[in-house]
């Protein structure tokens, strides 16, 4: 899962073994707790995210029209991770895939405009790189 704001900044990234209702719900719940209630959420048309979104609307008392599923409004996020979607070698485990994708996202995040100094977002490439180098 991936969350970006209206300006194209990456808020958070999550890689799960399964793309089910529970993992989508926990990802959206974590974003709302970290950044507050959103004005609008645009999701893809996957059934798991639709079910998770209806549960989030009920649990967090969001307005029912705060989310939409649109093929064309979702283009911003689809273009944001097109460099990840290219075919990679198969990974031996989920941890290998997670670490590789995290590294690719960190390097790509450094090239995004004004990402080095912003600390208001949950995903900071400089912080993640320093954590990866320390371990």
C-alpha positions as semicolon CSV with decimal commas, in nm:
position;residue;x (nm);y (nm);z (nm)
1;X;0,000;0,000;0,000
2;X;0,109;0,356;-0,064
3;X;-0,030;0,691;0,048
4;X;0,058;1,026;-0,108
5;X;-0,079;1,373;-0,050
6;X;-0,219;1,614;-0,308
7;X;0,129;1,751;-0,382
8;X;0,271;1,407;-0,461
9;X;0,471;1,363;-0,140
10;X;0,486;1,006;-0,011
11;X;0,318;0,984;0,329
12;X;0,363;0,614;0,400
13;X;0,440;0,282;0,235
14;X;0,343;-0,066;0,351
15;X;0,420;-0,407;0,203
16;X;0,206;-0,701;0,317
17;X;0,196;-1,069;0,230
18;X;-0,177;-1,051;0,163
19;X;-0,389;-0,775;0,020
20;X;-0,693;-0,832;0,235
21;X;-0,944;-0,622;0,430
22;X;-0,749;-0,632;0,755
23;X;-0,419;-0,510;0,609
24;X;-0,593;-0,230;0,418
25;X;-0,783;-0,127;0,730
26;X;-0,471;-0,117;0,949
27;X;-0,285;0,088;0,688
28;X;-0,564;0,347;0,656
29;X;-0,614;0,355;1,034
30;X;-0,242;0,418;1,089
31;X;-0,252;0,706;0,839
32;X;-0,554;0,868;1,006
33;X;-0,395;0,840;1,351
34;X;-0,070;0,991;1,224
35;X;-0,203;1,269;0,999
36;X;-0,561;1,326;1,115
37;X;-0,889;1,299;0,929
38;X;-0,852;1,358;0,556
39;X;-1,072;1,577;0,341
40;X;-1,075;1,327;0,055
41;X;-0,944;0,974;0,003
42;X;-0,909;0,830;-0,345
43;X;-0,864;0,453;-0,357
44;X;-0,837;0,192;-0,627
45;X;-1,124;-0,038;-0,711
46;X;-0,992;-0,340;-0,522
47;X;-1,265;-0,504;-0,311
48;X;-1,043;-0,519;-0,002
49;X;-0,987;-0,143;0,006
50;X;-1,357;-0,072;-0,048
51;X;-1,453;-0,288;0,251
52;X;-1,175;-0,138;0,463
53;X;-1,281;0,214;0,368
54;X;-1,642;0,154;0,468
55;X;-1,520;0,025;0,805
56;X;-1,290;0,329;0,849
57;X;-1,578;0,567;0,770
58;X;-1,790;0,399;1,036
59;X;-1,515;0,376;1,301
60;X;-1,369;0,726;1,261
61;X;-1,704;0,895;1,185
62;X;-1,590;1,037;0,853
63;X;-1,836;1,185;0,609
64;X;-1,959;0,919;0,365
65;X;-1,864;1,128;0,062
66;X;-1,500;1,173;0,171
67;X;-1,382;0,884;-0,043
68;X;-1,421;0,785;-0,403
69;X;-1,296;0,513;-0,633
70;X;-1,192;0,662;-0,962
71;X;-0,975;0,519;-1,232
72;X;-0,855;0,862;-1,343
73;X;-0,819;1,042;-1,010
74;X;-0,594;0,756;-0,899
75;X;-0,336;0,838;-1,170
76;X;-0,123;1,051;-0,936
77;X;-0,044;0,757;-0,710
78;X;-0,009;0,514;-1,000
79;X;0,255;0,737;-1,158
80;X;0,427;0,782;-0,823
81;X;0,527;0,417;-0,801
82;X;0,574;0,324;-1,165
83;X;0,946;0,268;-1,103
84;X;0,858;-0,006;-0,851
85;X;0,605;-0,176;-1,078
86;X;0,863;-0,280;-1,336
87;X;0,947;-0,647;-1,318
88;X;1,204;-0,724;-1,049
89;X;1,376;-1,049;-0,972
90;X;1,177;-1,283;-0,752
91;X;1,248;-1,243;-0,384
92;X;1,324;-1,526;-0,143
93;X;1,121;-1,376;0,141
94;X;0,894;-1,086;0,228
95;X;1,178;-0,925;0,429
96;X;1,406;-0,920;0,125
97;X;1,133;-0,760;-0,084
98;X;1,052;-0,511;0,191
99;X;1,414;-0,402;0,235
100;X;1,474;-0,374;-0,140
101;X;1,160;-0,169;-0,200
102;X;1,237;0,049;0,103
103;X;1,583;0,122;-0,038
104;X;1,446;0,203;-0,383
105;X;1,183;0,433;-0,229
106;X;1,444;0,610;-0,017
107;X;1,670;0,682;-0,311
108;X;1,373;0,793;-0,522
109;X;1,247;1,006;-0,231
110;X;1,574;1,198;-0,223
111;X;1,513;1,316;-0,578
112;X;1,164;1,442;-0,505
113;X;1,134;1,815;-0,457
114;X;1,184;1,943;-0,100
115;X;1,186;1,598;0,060
116;X;1,517;1,625;0,243
117;X;1,406;1,884;0,496
118;X;1,036;1,809;0,542
119;X;0,963;1,640;0,873
120;X;0,585;1,680;0,872
121;X;0,541;1,364;0,668
122;X;0,572;1,011;0,802
123;X;0,816;0,889;0,538
124;X;1,152;1,064;0,548
125;X;1,412;0,916;0,312
126;X;1,707;1,062;0,501
127;X;1,587;0,911;0,829
128;X;1,526;0,570;0,673
129;X;1,868;0,569;0,505
130;X;2,041;0,655;0,834
131;X;1,851;0,372;1,007
132;X;1,943;0,128;0,729
133;X;2,310;0,226;0,746
134;X;2,317;0,195;1,125
135;X;2,193;-0,164;1,122
